[in-house]
JSON list of C-alpha atoms in Angstrom, two decimals:
[
{"chain": "T", "resi": 139, "resn": "MET", "atom": "CA", "xyz": [67.60, -51.41, 75.95]},
{"chain": "T", "resi": 140, "resn": "SER", "atom": "CA", "xyz": [66.84, -48.20, 77.83]},
{"chain": "T", "resi": 141, "resn": "ASP", "atom": "CA", "xyz": [63.35, -46.71, 77.63]},
{"chain": "T", "resi": 142, "resn": "ARG", "atom": "CA", "xyz": [65.07, -43.37, 77.02]},
{"chain": "T", "resi": 143, "resn": "PRO", "atom": "CA", "xyz": [66.62, -43.45, 73.53]},
{"chain": "T", "resi": 144, "resn": "PRO", "atom": "CA", "xyz": [69.18, -40.92, 72.28]},
{"chain": "T", "resi": 145, "resn": "ARG", "atom": "CA", "xyz": [67.77, -37.53, 71.33]},
{"chain": "T", "resi": 146, "resn": "ARG", "atom": "CA", "xyz": [67.17, -37.49, 67.57]},
{"chain": "T", "resi": 147, "resn": "ALA", "atom": "CA", "xyz": [66.04, -34.88, 65.09]},
{"chain": "T", "resi": 148, "resn": "ARG", "atom": "CA", "xyz": [62.33, -34.99, 64.33]},
{"chain": "T", "resi": 149, "resn": "ASN", "atom": "CA", "xyz": [61.32, -37.75, 61.90]},
{"chain": "T", "resi": 150, "resn": "ASP", "atom": "CA", "xyz": [64.74, -39.48, 62.11]},
{"chain": "T", "resi": 151, "resn": "VAL", "atom": "CA", "xyz": [64.27, -43.15, 61.12]},
{"chain": "T", "resi": 152, "resn": "ARG", "atom": "CA", "xyz": [67.11, -44.20, 63.44]},
{"chain": "T", "resi": 153, "resn": "GLN", "atom": "CA", "xyz": [64.68, -43.85, 66.34]},
{"chain": "T", "resi": 154, "resn": "TYR", "atom": "CA", "xyz": [63.11, -47.15, 65.23]},
{"chain": "T", "resi": 155, "resn": "ASP", "atom": "CA", "xyz": [66.45, -48.90, 65.76]},
{"chain": "T", "resi": 156, "resn": "ASP", "atom": "CA", "xyz": [66.70, -47.24, 69.16]},
{"chain": "T", "resi": 157, "resn": "LEU", "atom": "CA", "xyz": [63.24, -48.54, 70.08]},
{"chain": "T", "resi": 158, "resn": "VAL", "atom": "CA", "xyz": [63.30, -51.94, 68.38]},
{"chain": "T", "resi": 159, "resn": "ASP", "atom": "CA", "xyz": [62.51, -53.72, 71.65]},
{"chain": "T", "resi": 160, "resn": "HIS", "atom": "CA", "xyz": [59.23, -51.80, 71.87]},
{"chain": "T", "resi": 161, "resn": "TRP", "atom": "CA", "xyz": [57.61, -53.05, 68.66]},
{"chain": "T", "resi": 162, "resn": "TRP", "atom": "CA", "xyz": [55.73, -55.96, 70.22]},
{"chain": "T", "resi": 163, "resn": "ARG", "atom": "CA", "xyz": [55.29, -54.46, 73.68]},
{"chain": "T", "resi": 164, "resn": "THR", "atom": "CA", "xyz": [51.65, -53.47, 74.04]},
{"chain": "T", "resi": 165, "resn": "ASP", "atom": "CA", "xyz": [52.65, -51.15, 76.90]},
{"chain": "T", "resi": 166, "resn": "GLY", "atom": "CA", "xyz": [55.61, -49.58, 75.11]},
{"chain": "T", "resi": 167, "resn": "ALA", "atom": "CA", "xyz": [56.40, -46.66, 72.84]},
{"chain": "T", "resi": 168, "resn": "PHE", "atom": "CA", "xyz": [54.43, -48.15, 69.96]},
{"chain": "T", "resi": 169, "resn": "ALA", "atom": "CA", "xyz": [51.29, -49.06, 71.90]},
{"chain": "T", "resi": 170, "resn": "ALA", "atom": "CA", "xyz": [49.07, -46.84, 69.75]},
{"chain": "T", "resi": 171, "resn": "LEU", "atom": "CA", "xyz": [50.42, -48.51, 66.61]},
{"chain": "T", "resi": 172, "resn": "HIS", "atom": "CA", "xyz": [48.93, -51.80, 67.85]},
{"chain": "T", "resi": 173, "resn": "TRP", "atom": "CA", "xyz": [45.53, -50.12, 68.20]},
{"chain": "T", "resi": 174, "resn": "LEU", "atom": "CA", "xyz": [45.78, -48.56, 64.75]},
{"chain": "T", "resi": 175, "resn": "ALA", "atom": "CA", "xyz": [46.92, -51.81, 63.12]},
{"chain": "T", "resi": 176, "resn": "GLU", "atom": "CA", "xyz": [43.80, -53.60, 64.32]},
{"chain": "T", "resi": 177, "resn": "SER", "atom": "CA", "xyz": [41.59, -50.78, 63.04]},
{"chain": "T", "resi": 178, "resn": "ARG", "atom": "CA", "xyz": [43.43, -50.75, 59.71]},
{"chain": "T", "resi": 179, "resn": "ALA", "atom": "CA", "xyz": [43.10, -54.50, 59.22]},
{"chain": "T", "resi": 180, "resn": "ALA", "atom": "CA", "xyz": [39.32, -54.23, 59.60]},
{"chain": "T", "resi": 181, "resn": "LEU", "atom": "CA", "xyz": [39.26, -52.34, 56.28]},
{"chain": "T", "resi": 182, "resn": "VAL", "atom": "CA", "xyz": [41.21, -55.01, 54.40]},
{"chain": "T", "resi": 183, "resn": "PRO", "atom": "CA", "xyz": [38.82, -57.12, 52.29]},
{"chain": "T", "resi": 184, "resn": "ALA", "atom": "CA", "xyz": [38.80, -60.90, 52.24]},
{"chain": "T", "resi": 185, "resn": "PRO", "atom": "CA", "xyz": [41.46, -62.30, 49.90]},
{"chain": "T", "resi": 186, "resn": "PRO", "atom": "CA", "xyz": [40.52, -63.68, 46.48]},
{"chain": "T", "resi": 187, "resn": "ALA", "atom": "CA", "xyz": [39.79, -67.38, 46.15]},
{"chain": "T", "resi": 188, "resn": "GLY", "atom": "CA", "xyz": [43.12, -69.14, 46.45]},
{"chain": "T", "resi": 189, "resn": "GLY", "atom": "CA", "xyz": [44.72, -66.24, 48.31]},
{"chain": "T", "resi": 190, "resn": "GLY", "atom": "CA", "xyz": [46.09, -62.85, 47.34]},
{"chain": "T", "resi": 191, "resn": "ARG", "atom": "CA", "xyz": [49.05, -60.50, 47.73]},
{"chain": "T", "resi": 192, "resn": "LEU", "atom": "CA", "xyz": [49.07, -57.62, 50.21]},
{"chain": "T", "resi": 193, "resn": "LEU", "atom": "CA", "xyz": [51.79, -55.00, 50.46]},
{"chain": "T", "resi": 194, "resn": "ASP", "atom": "CA", "xyz": [52.34, -53.36, 53.85]},
{"chain": "T", "resi": 195, "resn": "VAL", "atom": "CA", "xyz": [54.23, -50.10, 53.23]},
{"chain": "T", "resi": 196, "resn": "ALA", "atom": "CA", "xyz": [56.43, -49.09, 56.18]},
{"chain": "T", "resi": 197, "resn": "CYS", "atom": "CA", "xyz": [55.50, -52.32, 57.95]},
{"chain": "T", "resi": 198, "resn": "GLY", "atom": "CA", "xyz": [57.79, -51.71, 60.92]},
{"chain": "T", "resi": 199, "resn": "GLY", "atom": "CA", "xyz": [57.80, -54.74, 63.20]},
{"chain": "T", "resi": 200, "resn": "GLY", "atom": "CA", "xyz": [54.86, -56.37, 61.40]},
{"chain": "T", "resi": 201, "resn": "LEU", "atom": "CA", "xyz": [52.05, -55.31, 63.74]},
{"chain": "T", "resi": 202, "resn": "LEU", "atom": "CA", "xyz": [49.42, -55.75, 61.02]},
{"chain": "T", "resi": 203, "resn": "ALA", "atom": "CA", "xyz": [50.20, -59.47, 60.64]},
{"chain": "T", "resi": 204, "resn": "PRO", "atom": "CA", "xyz": [48.12, -61.02, 63.46]},
{"chain": "T", "resi": 205, "resn": "HIS", "atom": "CA", "xyz": [45.00, -59.19, 62.32]},
{"chain": "T", "resi": 206, "resn": "LEU", "atom": "CA", "xyz": [45.06, -60.38, 58.69]},
{"chain": "T", "resi": 207, "resn": "ASP", "atom": "CA", "xyz": [43.40, -63.38, 57.08]},
{"chain": "T", "resi": 208, "resn": "PRO", "atom": "CA", "xyz": [46.23, -65.96, 56.81]},
{"chain": "T", "resi": 209, "resn": "ARG", "atom": "CA", "xyz": [45.40, -66.50, 53.14]},
{"chain": "T", "resi": 210, "resn": "TRP", "atom": "CA", "xyz": [47.03, -63.17, 52.36]},
{"chain": "T", "resi": 211, "resn": "GLN", "atom": "CA", "xyz": [50.65, -63.30, 51.27]},
{"chain": "T", "resi": 212, "resn": "HIS", "atom": "CA", "xyz": [51.82, -60.44, 53.47]},
{"chain": "T", "resi": 213, "resn": "VAL", "atom": "CA", "xyz": [54.78, -58.55, 51.97]},
{"chain": "T", "resi": 214, "resn": "GLY", "atom": "CA", "xyz": [56.27, -55.82, 54.13]},
{"chain": "T", "resi": 215, "resn": "ILE", "atom": "CA", "xyz": [58.60, -53.05, 52.97]},
{"chain": "T", "resi": 216, "resn": "ASP", "atom": "CA", "xyz": [60.47, -50.71, 55.29]},
{"chain": "T", "resi": 217, "resn": "LEU", "atom": "CA", "xyz": [63.65, -48.65, 55.40]},
{"chain": "T", "resi": 218, "resn": "VAL", "atom": "CA", "xyz": [64.69, -50.06, 58.78]},
{"chain": "T", "resi": 219, "resn": "SER", "atom": "CA", "xyz": [66.16, -53.56, 58.85]},
{"chain": "T", "resi": 220, "resn": "SER", "atom": "CA", "xyz": [65.74, -54.10, 62.61]},
{"chain": "T", "resi": 221, "resn": "GLY", "atom": "CA", "xyz": [61.95, -53.87, 62.32]},
{"chain": "T", "resi": 222, "resn": "LEU", "atom": "CA", "xyz": [61.91, -56.09, 59.23]},
{"chain": "T", "resi": 223, "resn": "ARG", "atom": "CA", "xyz": [63.68, -58.85, 61.14]},
{"chain": "T", "resi": 224, "resn": "LEU", "atom": "CA", "xyz": [60.90, -58.80, 63.72]},
{"chain": "T", "resi": 225, "resn": "ALA", "atom": "CA", "xyz": [58.22, -58.66, 61.02]},
{"chain": "T", "resi": 226, "resn": "ALA", "atom": "CA", "xyz": [59.67, -61.80, 59.43]},
{"chain": "T", "resi": 227, "resn": "LEU", "atom": "CA", "xyz": [59.20, -63.66, 62.73]},
{"chain": "T", "resi": 228, "resn": "HIS", "atom": "CA", "xyz": [55.48, -62.92, 62.41]},
{"chain": "T", "resi": 229, "resn": "GLY", "atom": "CA", "xyz": [55.09, -64.30, 58.90]},
{"chain": "T", "resi": 230, "resn": "VAL", "atom": "CA", "xyz": [55.78, -61.14, 56.90]},
{"chain": "T", "resi": 231, "resn": "LEU", "atom": "CA", "xyz": [57.89, -61.46, 53.75]},
{"chain": "T", "resi": 232, "resn": "PRO", "atom": "CA", "xyz": [60.42, -58.66, 54.39]},
{"chain": "T", "resi": 233, "resn": "VAL", "atom": "CA", "xyz": [61.78, -56.29, 51.75]},
{"chain": "T", "resi": 234, "resn": "GLN", "atom": "CA", "xyz": [64.08, -53.40, 52.63]},
{"chain": "T", "resi": 235, "resn": "GLY", "atom": "CA", "xyz": [63.32, -50.39, 50.47]},
{"chain": "T", "resi": 236, "resn": "ASP", "atom": "CA", "xyz": [61.86, -46.93, 50.05]},
{"chain": "T", "resi": 237, "resn": "ALA", "atom": "CA", "xyz": [58.16, -46.16, 49.69]},
{"chain": "T", "resi": 238, "resn": "ALA", "atom": "CA", "xyz": [59.07, -43.55, 47.08]},
{"chain": "T", "resi": 239, "resn": "LEU", "atom": "CA", "xyz": [60.69, -46.19, 44.86]},
{"chain": "T", "resi": 240, "resn": "LEU", "atom": "CA", "xyz": [58.89, -49.48, 45.44]},
{"chain": "T", "resi": 241, "resn": "PRO", "atom": "CA", "xyz": [60.91, -52.42, 44.03]},
{"chain": "T", "resi": 242, "resn": "PHE", "atom": "CA", "xyz": [57.90, -54.18, 42.50]},
{"chain": "T", "resi": 243, "resn": "ALA", "atom": "CA", "xyz": [56.34, -54.46, 39.06]},
{"chain": "T", "resi": 244, "resn": "ASP", "atom": "CA", "xyz": [53.14, -52.65, 38.16]},
{"chain": "T", "resi": 245, "resn": "ALA", "atom": "CA", "xyz": [49.76, -53.95, 39.36]},
{"chain": "T", "resi": 246, "resn": "VAL", "atom": "CA", "xyz": [51.03, -56.93, 41.37]},
{"chain": "T", "resi": 247, "resn": "PHE", "atom": "CA", "xyz": [49.21, -56.45, 44.70]},
{"chain": "T", "resi": 248, "resn": "ASP", "atom": "CA", "xyz": [45.52, -56.96, 45.45]},
{"chain": "T", "resi": 249, "resn": "VAL", "atom": "CA", "xyz": [45.77, -54.69, 48.50]},
{"chain": "T", "resi": 250, "resn": "VAL", "atom": "CA", "xyz": [48.26, -52.00, 49.48]},
{"chain": "T", "resi": 251, "resn": "VAL", "atom": "CA", "xyz": [48.26, -50.75, 53.07]},
{"chain": "T", "resi": 252, "resn": "ALA", "atom": "CA", "xyz": [50.12, -47.60, 54.10]},
{"chain": "T", "resi": 253, "resn": "GLY", "atom": "CA", "xyz": [49.56, -47.08, 57.80]},
{"chain": "T", "resi": 254, "resn": "GLU", "atom": "CA", "xyz": [51.13, -44.26, 59.81]},
{"chain": "T", "resi": 255, "resn": "VAL", "atom": "CA", "xyz": [53.72, -43.53, 57.13]},
{"chain": "T", "resi": 256, "resn": "LEU", "atom": "CA", "xyz": [52.39, -40.75, 54.88]},
{"chain": "T", "resi": 257, "resn": "GLU", "atom": "CA", "xyz": [52.98, -38.18, 57.63]},
{"chain": "T", "resi": 258, "resn": "HIS", "atom": "CA", "xyz": [56.68, -39.11, 57.55]},
{"chain": "T", "resi": 259, "resn": "VAL", "atom": "CA", "xyz": [57.41, -38.80, 53.81]},
{"chain": "T", "resi": 260, "resn": "VAL", "atom": "CA", "xyz": [58.91, -35.75, 52.15]},
{"chain": "T", "resi": 261, "resn": "ASP", "atom": "CA", "xyz": [57.47, -36.40, 48.67]},
{"chain": "T", "resi": 262, "resn": "LEU", "atom": "CA", "xyz": [53.85, -37.38, 49.25]},
{"chain": "T", "resi": 263, "resn": "ASP", "atom": "CA", "xyz": [52.89, -37.24, 45.56]},
{"chain": "T", "resi": 264, "resn": "THR", "atom": "CA", "xyz": [55.60, -39.74, 44.61]},
{"chain": "T", "resi": 265, "resn": "VAL", "atom": "CA", "xyz": [54.73, -42.17, 47.41]},
{"chain": "T", "resi": 266, "resn": "VAL", "atom": "CA", "xyz": [51.03, -42.13, 46.53]},
{"chain": "T", "resi": 267, "resn": "ALA", "atom": "CA", "xyz": [51.89, -42.63, 42.85]},
{"chain": "T", "resi": 268, "resn": "GLU", "atom": "CA", "xyz": [54.02, -45.66, 43.76]},
{"chain": "T", "resi": 269, "resn": "VAL", "atom": "CA", "xyz": [51.30, -47.13, 45.97]},
{"chain": "T", "resi": 270, "resn": "CYS", "atom": "CA", "xyz": [48.82, -46.84, 43.12]},
{"chain": "T", "resi": 271, "resn": "ARG", "atom": "CA", "xyz": [51.29, -48.13, 40.53]},
{"chain": "T", "resi": 272, "resn": "VAL", "atom": "CA", "xyz": [51.83, -51.47, 42.28]},
{"chain": "T", "resi": 273, "resn": "LEU", "atom": "CA", "xyz": [48.11, -51.87, 43.09]},
{"chain": "T", "resi": 274, "resn": "ALA", "atom": "CA", "xyz": [46.16, -54.07, 40.69]},
{"chain": "T", "resi": 275, "resn": "PRO", "atom": "CA", "xyz": [43.06, -52.67, 38.95]},
{"chain": "T", "resi": 276, "resn": "GLU", "atom": "CA", "xyz": [40.05, -53.07, 41.27]},
{"chain": "T", "resi": 277, "resn": "GLY", "atom": "CA", "xyz": [42.50, -53.54, 44.15]},
{"chain": "T", "resi": 278, "resn": "THR", "atom": "CA", "xyz": [42.05, -51.86, 47.53]},
{"chain": "T", "resi": 279, "resn": "VAL", "atom": "CA", "xyz": [44.23, -49.27, 49.23]},
{"chain": "T", "resi": 280, "resn": "VAL", "atom": "CA", "xyz": [44.03, -48.65, 52.99]},
{"chain": "T", "resi": 281, "resn": "VAL", "atom": "CA", "xyz": [45.78, -45.72, 54.67]},
{"chain": "T", "resi": 282, "resn": "ASP", "atom": "CA", "xyz": [45.86, -43.88, 57.95]},
{"chain": "T", "resi": 283, "resn": "THR", "atom": "CA", "xyz": [47.79, -40.74, 58.75]},
{"chain": "T", "resi": 284, "resn": "ILE", "atom": "CA", "xyz": [47.67, -37.40, 60.59]},
{"chain": "T", "resi": 285, "resn": "ALA", "atom": "CA", "xyz": [45.89, -34.29, 59.37]},
{"chain": "T", "resi": 286, "resn": "ALA", "atom": "CA", "xyz": [47.70, -31.03, 58.66]},
{"chain": "T", "resi": 287, "resn": "THR", "atom": "CA", "xyz": [45.79, -29.01, 61.24]},
{"chain": "T", "resi": 288, "resn": "ARG", "atom": "CA", "xyz": [46.69, -26.89, 64.24]},
{"chain": "T", "resi": 289, "resn": "TRP", "atom": "CA", "xyz": [44.74, -29.29, 66.45]},
{"chain": "T", "resi": 290, "resn": "ALA", "atom": "CA", "xyz": [46.79, -32.25, 65.16]},
{"chain": "T", "resi": 291, "resn": "ARG", "atom": "CA", "xyz": [50.03, -30.41, 65.87]},
{"chain": "T", "resi": 292, "resn": "VAL", "atom": "CA", "xyz": [48.89, -29.81, 69.44]},
{"chain": "T", "resi": 293, "resn": "SER", "atom": "CA", "xyz": [47.24, -33.18, 70.06]},
{"chain": "T", "resi": 294, "resn": "MET", "atom": "CA", "xyz": [49.76, -35.44, 68.30]},
{"chain": "T", "resi": 295, "resn": "VAL", "atom": "CA", "xyz": [52.99, -33.62, 69.15]},
{"chain": "T", "resi": 296, "resn": "THR", "atom": "CA", "xyz": [52.67, -31.28, 72.11]},
{"chain": "T", "resi": 297, "resn": "VAL", "atom": "CA", "xyz": [50.28, -33.55, 74.04]},
{"chain": "T", "resi": 298, "resn": "ALA", "atom": "CA", "xyz": [50.43, -37.12, 72.69]},
{"chain": "T", "resi": 299, "resn": "GLU", "atom": "CA", "xyz": [54.22, -37.42, 72.85]},
{"chain": "T", "resi": 300, "resn": "ARG", "atom": "CA", "xyz": [53.87, -37.00, 76.62]},
{"chain": "T", "resi": 301, "resn": "LEU", "atom": "CA", "xyz": [50.98, -39.41, 77.18]},
{"chain": "T", "resi": 302, "resn": "PRO", "atom": "CA", "xyz": [51.00, -43.17, 77.84]},
{"chain": "T", "resi": 303, "resn": "GLY", "atom": "CA", "xyz": [50.69, -45.02, 74.55]},
{"chain": "T", "resi": 304, "resn": "GLY", "atom": "CA", "xyz": [51.50, -41.91, 72.55]},
{"chain": "T", "resi": 305, "resn": "PRO", "atom": "CA", "xyz": [54.21, -41.72, 69.88]},
{"chain": "T", "resi": 306, "resn": "PRO", "atom": "CA", "xyz": [57.87, -41.48, 70.88]},
{"chain": "T", "resi": 307, "resn": "ARG", "atom": "CA", "xyz": [59.27, -38.01, 71.49]},
{"chain": "T", "resi": 308, "resn": "ARG", "atom": "CA", "xyz": [60.23, -36.24, 68.25]},
{"chain": "T", "resi": 309, "resn": "CYS", "atom": "CA", "xyz": [58.70, -39.03, 66.19]},
{"chain": "T", "resi": 310, "resn": "HIS", "atom": "CA", "xyz": [56.74, -36.62, 64.00]},
{"chain": "T", "resi": 311, "resn": "ASP", "atom": "CA", "xyz": [57.57, -33.51, 62.03]},
{"chain": "T", "resi": 312, "resn": "PRO", "atom": "CA", "xyz": [54.26, -31.60, 61.90]},
{"chain": "T", "resi": 313, "resn": "ALA", "atom": "CA", "xyz": [55.39, -29.90, 58.69]},
{"chain": "T", "resi": 314, "resn": "LEU", "atom": "CA", "xyz": [54.77, -33.26, 56.97]},
{"chain": "T", "resi": 315, "resn": "PHE", "atom": "CA", "xyz": [51.24, -33.83, 58.27]},
{"chain": "T", "resi": 316, "resn": "VAL", "atom": "CA", "xyz": [48.77, -34.52, 55.45]},
{"chain": "T", "resi": 317, "resn": "ASP", "atom": "CA", "xyz": [45.66, -32.56, 54.54]},
{"chain": "T", "resi": 318, "resn": "PRO", "atom": "CA", "xyz": [42.92, -35.17, 53.90]},
{"chain": "T", "resi": 319, "resn": "HIS", "atom": "CA", "xyz": [41.46, -33.35, 50.91]},
{"chain": "T", "resi": 320, "resn": "ARG", "atom": "CA", "xyz": [44.89, -33.07, 49.33]},
{"chain": "T", "resi": 321, "resn": "LEU", "atom": "CA", "xyz": [45.39, -36.80, 49.89]},
{"chain": "T", "resi": 322, "resn": "GLN", "atom": "CA", "xyz": [42.07, -37.58, 48.24]},
{"chain": "T", "resi": 323, "resn": "ARG", "atom": "CA", "xyz": [43.00, -35.40, 45.27]},
{"chain": "T", "resi": 324, "resn": "ILE", "atom": "CA", "xyz": [46.36, -37.11, 44.77]},
{"chain": "T", "resi": 325, "resn": "PHE", "atom": "CA", "xyz": [44.85, -40.59, 44.97]},
{"chain": "T", "resi": 326, "resn": "GLY", "atom": "CA", "xyz": [42.14, -39.49, 42.56]},
{"chain": "T", "resi": 327, "resn": "GLU", "atom": "CA", "xyz": [44.80, -38.53, 40.01]},
{"chain": "T", "resi": 328, "resn": "HIS", "atom": "CA", "xyz": [45.86, -42.19, 40.04]},
{"chain": "T", "resi": 329, "resn": "GLY", "atom": "CA", "xyz": [42.42, -43.73, 39.74]},
{"chain": "T", "resi": 330, "resn": "VAL", "atom": "CA", "xyz": [41.59, -44.27, 43.42]},
{"chain": "T", "resi": 331, "resn": "ARG", "atom": "CA", "xyz": [38.57, -42.57, 44.98]},
{"chain": "T", "resi": 332, "resn": "LEU", "atom": "CA", "xyz": [39.57, -42.43, 48.63]},
{"chain": "T", "resi": 333, "resn": "LYS", "atom": "CA", "xyz": [36.88, -42.29, 51.31]},
{"chain": "T", "resi": 334, "resn": "VAL", "atom": "CA", "xyz": [38.11, -40.85, 54.60]},
{"chain": "T", "resi": 335, "resn": "ARG", "atom": "CA", "xyz": [36.95, -40.82, 58.21]},
{"chain": "T", "resi": 336, "resn": "GLY", "atom": "CA", "xyz": [38.48, -39.66, 61.45]},
{"chain": "T", "resi": 337, "resn": "LEU", "atom": "CA", "xyz": [39.69, -41.95, 64.23]},
{"chain": "T", "resi": 338, "resn": "ARG", "atom": "CA", "xyz": [39.93, -41.56, 67.99]},
{"chain": "T", "resi": 339, "resn": "PRO", "atom": "CA", "xyz": [40.68, -43.99, 70.81]},
{"chain": "T", "resi": 340, "resn": "ASP", "atom": "CA", "xyz": [37.79, -45.22, 72.91]},
{"chain": "T", "resi": 341, "resn": "PRO", "atom": "CA", "xyz": [37.99, -42.81, 75.87]},
{"chain": "T", "resi": 342, "resn": "LEU", "atom": "CA", "xyz": [37.17, -45.29, 78.65]},
{"chain": "T", "resi": 343, "resn": "ALA", "atom": "CA", "xyz": [39.54, -47.94, 77.31]},
{"chain": "T", "resi": 344, "resn": "TYR", "atom": "CA", "xyz": [42.27, -45.34, 76.94]},
{"chain": "T", "resi": 345, "resn": "ALA", "atom": "CA", "xyz": [41.72, -44.07, 80.48]},
{"chain": "T", "resi": 346, "resn": "ARG", "atom": "CA", "xyz": [42.21, -47.63, 81.79]},
{"chain": "T", "resi": 347, "resn": "PHE", "atom": "CA", "xyz": [45.34, -48.01, 79.68]},
{"chain": "T", "resi": 348, "resn": "ALA", "atom": "CA", "xyz": [46.74, -44.70, 80.90]},
{"chain": "T", "resi": 349, "resn": "LEU", "atom": "CA", "xyz": [46.32, -45.84, 84.51]},
{"chain": "T", "resi": 350, "resn": "THR", "atom": "CA", "xyz": [47.48, -49.44, 84.16]},
{"chain": "T", "resi": 351, "resn": "ARG", "atom": "CA", "xyz": [49.40, -49.68, 80.86]},
{"chain": "T", "resi": 352, "resn": "ARG", "atom": "CA", "xyz": [47.28, -52.75, 80.16]},
{"chain": "T", "resi": 353, "resn": "GLY", "atom": "CA", "xyz": [44.32, -53.65, 78.03]},
{"chain": "T", "resi": 354, "resn": "ARG", "atom": "CA", "xyz": [43.14, -53.28, 74.47]},
{"chain": "T", "resi": 355, "resn": "VAL", "atom": "CA", "xyz": [42.18, -49.83, 73.20]},
{"chain": "T", "resi": 356, "resn": "SER", "atom": "CA", "xyz": [39.86, -49.78, 70.21]},
{"chain": "T", "resi": 357, "resn": "MET", "atom": "CA", "xyz": [39.88, -46.96, 67.69]},
{"chain": "T", "resi": 358, "resn": "ARG", "atom": "CA", "xyz": [36.48, -45.45, 67.02]},
{"chain": "T", "resi": 359, "resn": "PRO", "atom": "CA", "xyz": [35.43, -43.75, 63.77]},
{"chain": "T", "resi": 360, "resn": "THR", "atom": "CA", "xyz": [34.50, -40.09, 63.94]},
{"chain": "T", "resi": 361, "resn": "ARG", "atom": "CA", "xyz": [33.39, -37.45, 61.45]},
{"chain": "T", "resi": 362, "resn": "SER", "atom": "CA", "xyz": [36.19, -35.12, 62.49]},
{"chain": "T", "resi": 363, "resn": "LEU", "atom": "CA", "xyz": [39.23, -35.11, 60.20]},
{"chain": "T", "resi": 364, "resn": "SER", "atom": "CA", "xyz": [41.19, -32.81, 62.47]},
{"chain": "T", "resi": 365, "resn": "SER", "atom": "CA", "xyz": [43.70, -35.35, 63.82]},
{"chain": "T", "resi": 366, "resn": "VAL", "atom": "CA", "xyz": [44.22, -39.03, 62.95]},
{"chain": "T", "resi": 367, "resn": "TYR", "atom": "CA", "xyz": [42.19, -40.22, 59.99]},
{"chain": "T", "resi": 368, "resn": "GLN", "atom": "CA", "xyz": [41.78, -43.31, 57.86]},
{"chain": "T", "resi": 369, "resn": "GLY", "atom": "CA", "xyz": [41.10, -43.83, 54.17]},
{"chain": "T", "resi": 370, "resn": "VAL", "atom": "CA", "xyz": [40.04, -46.70, 51.93]},
{"chain": "T", "resi": 371, "resn": "GLY", "atom": "CA", "xyz": [39.55, -46.80, 48.19]},
{"chain": "T", "resi": 372, "resn": "GLU", "atom": "CA", "xyz": [39.47, -49.02, 45.13]},
{"chain": "T", "resi": 373, "resn": "LYS", "atom": "CA", "xyz": [41.54, -48.54, 42.00]},
{"chain": "T", "resi": 374, "resn": "THR", "atom": "CA", "xyz": [39.47, -48.22, 38.85]},
{"chain": "T", "resi": 375, "resn": "ALA", "atom": "CA", "xyz": [39.67, -51.05, 36.34]},
{"chain": "T", "resi": 376, "resn": "THR", "atom": "CA", "xyz": [40.90, -48.71, 33.61]},
{"chain": "T", "resi": 377, "resn": "HIS", "atom": "CA", "xyz": [43.87, -47.18, 35.47]}
]
């Protein structure tokens, strides 16, 4: 498959079919998603005794899988079937569906992860409500997304889409970027107190990657919520 996919409208999910061969390439169009998946997994708690159920919303090609404790039953939901087929090869139980209408009963997952998806959804309130609905009381939610700031529009669209390891061209619609305080408020309405922190790539590791297209790039926490940020929270027992 060519490294230059057809030109799509911003936020068009068909781009993931165009780039399916890139999912597991650490030097490809989804390189940064590998770095974020590792950072995201670090916030996932140990599974309950005997194992637990984890839902990976918008799982893509299953990049979270190698970083999880194998005792988790890892269920992945995504709109795009080509990514789900790859995820299944990495031990993910694939379900094709929409994050705004999750095909699961209430309170059936110990952990719900929604990584690099909230900045792509049109109805954020509905998606957050669904995430919280399927999460068991005292369960954990882990998210990462992009802030609705001028700096994020510049850094994640104007600049990052042209850098090694950055997102594919036209991947994001900055009109859908998510204000962190708004996200905290919506989760709070559903019984989850979300703690947030910013993320940035380790500058030296990224410089090496930019020059060689090789090597692991760790994501470092930062106080700034102006670009990529991460959140973790627990659902109250009474919700």
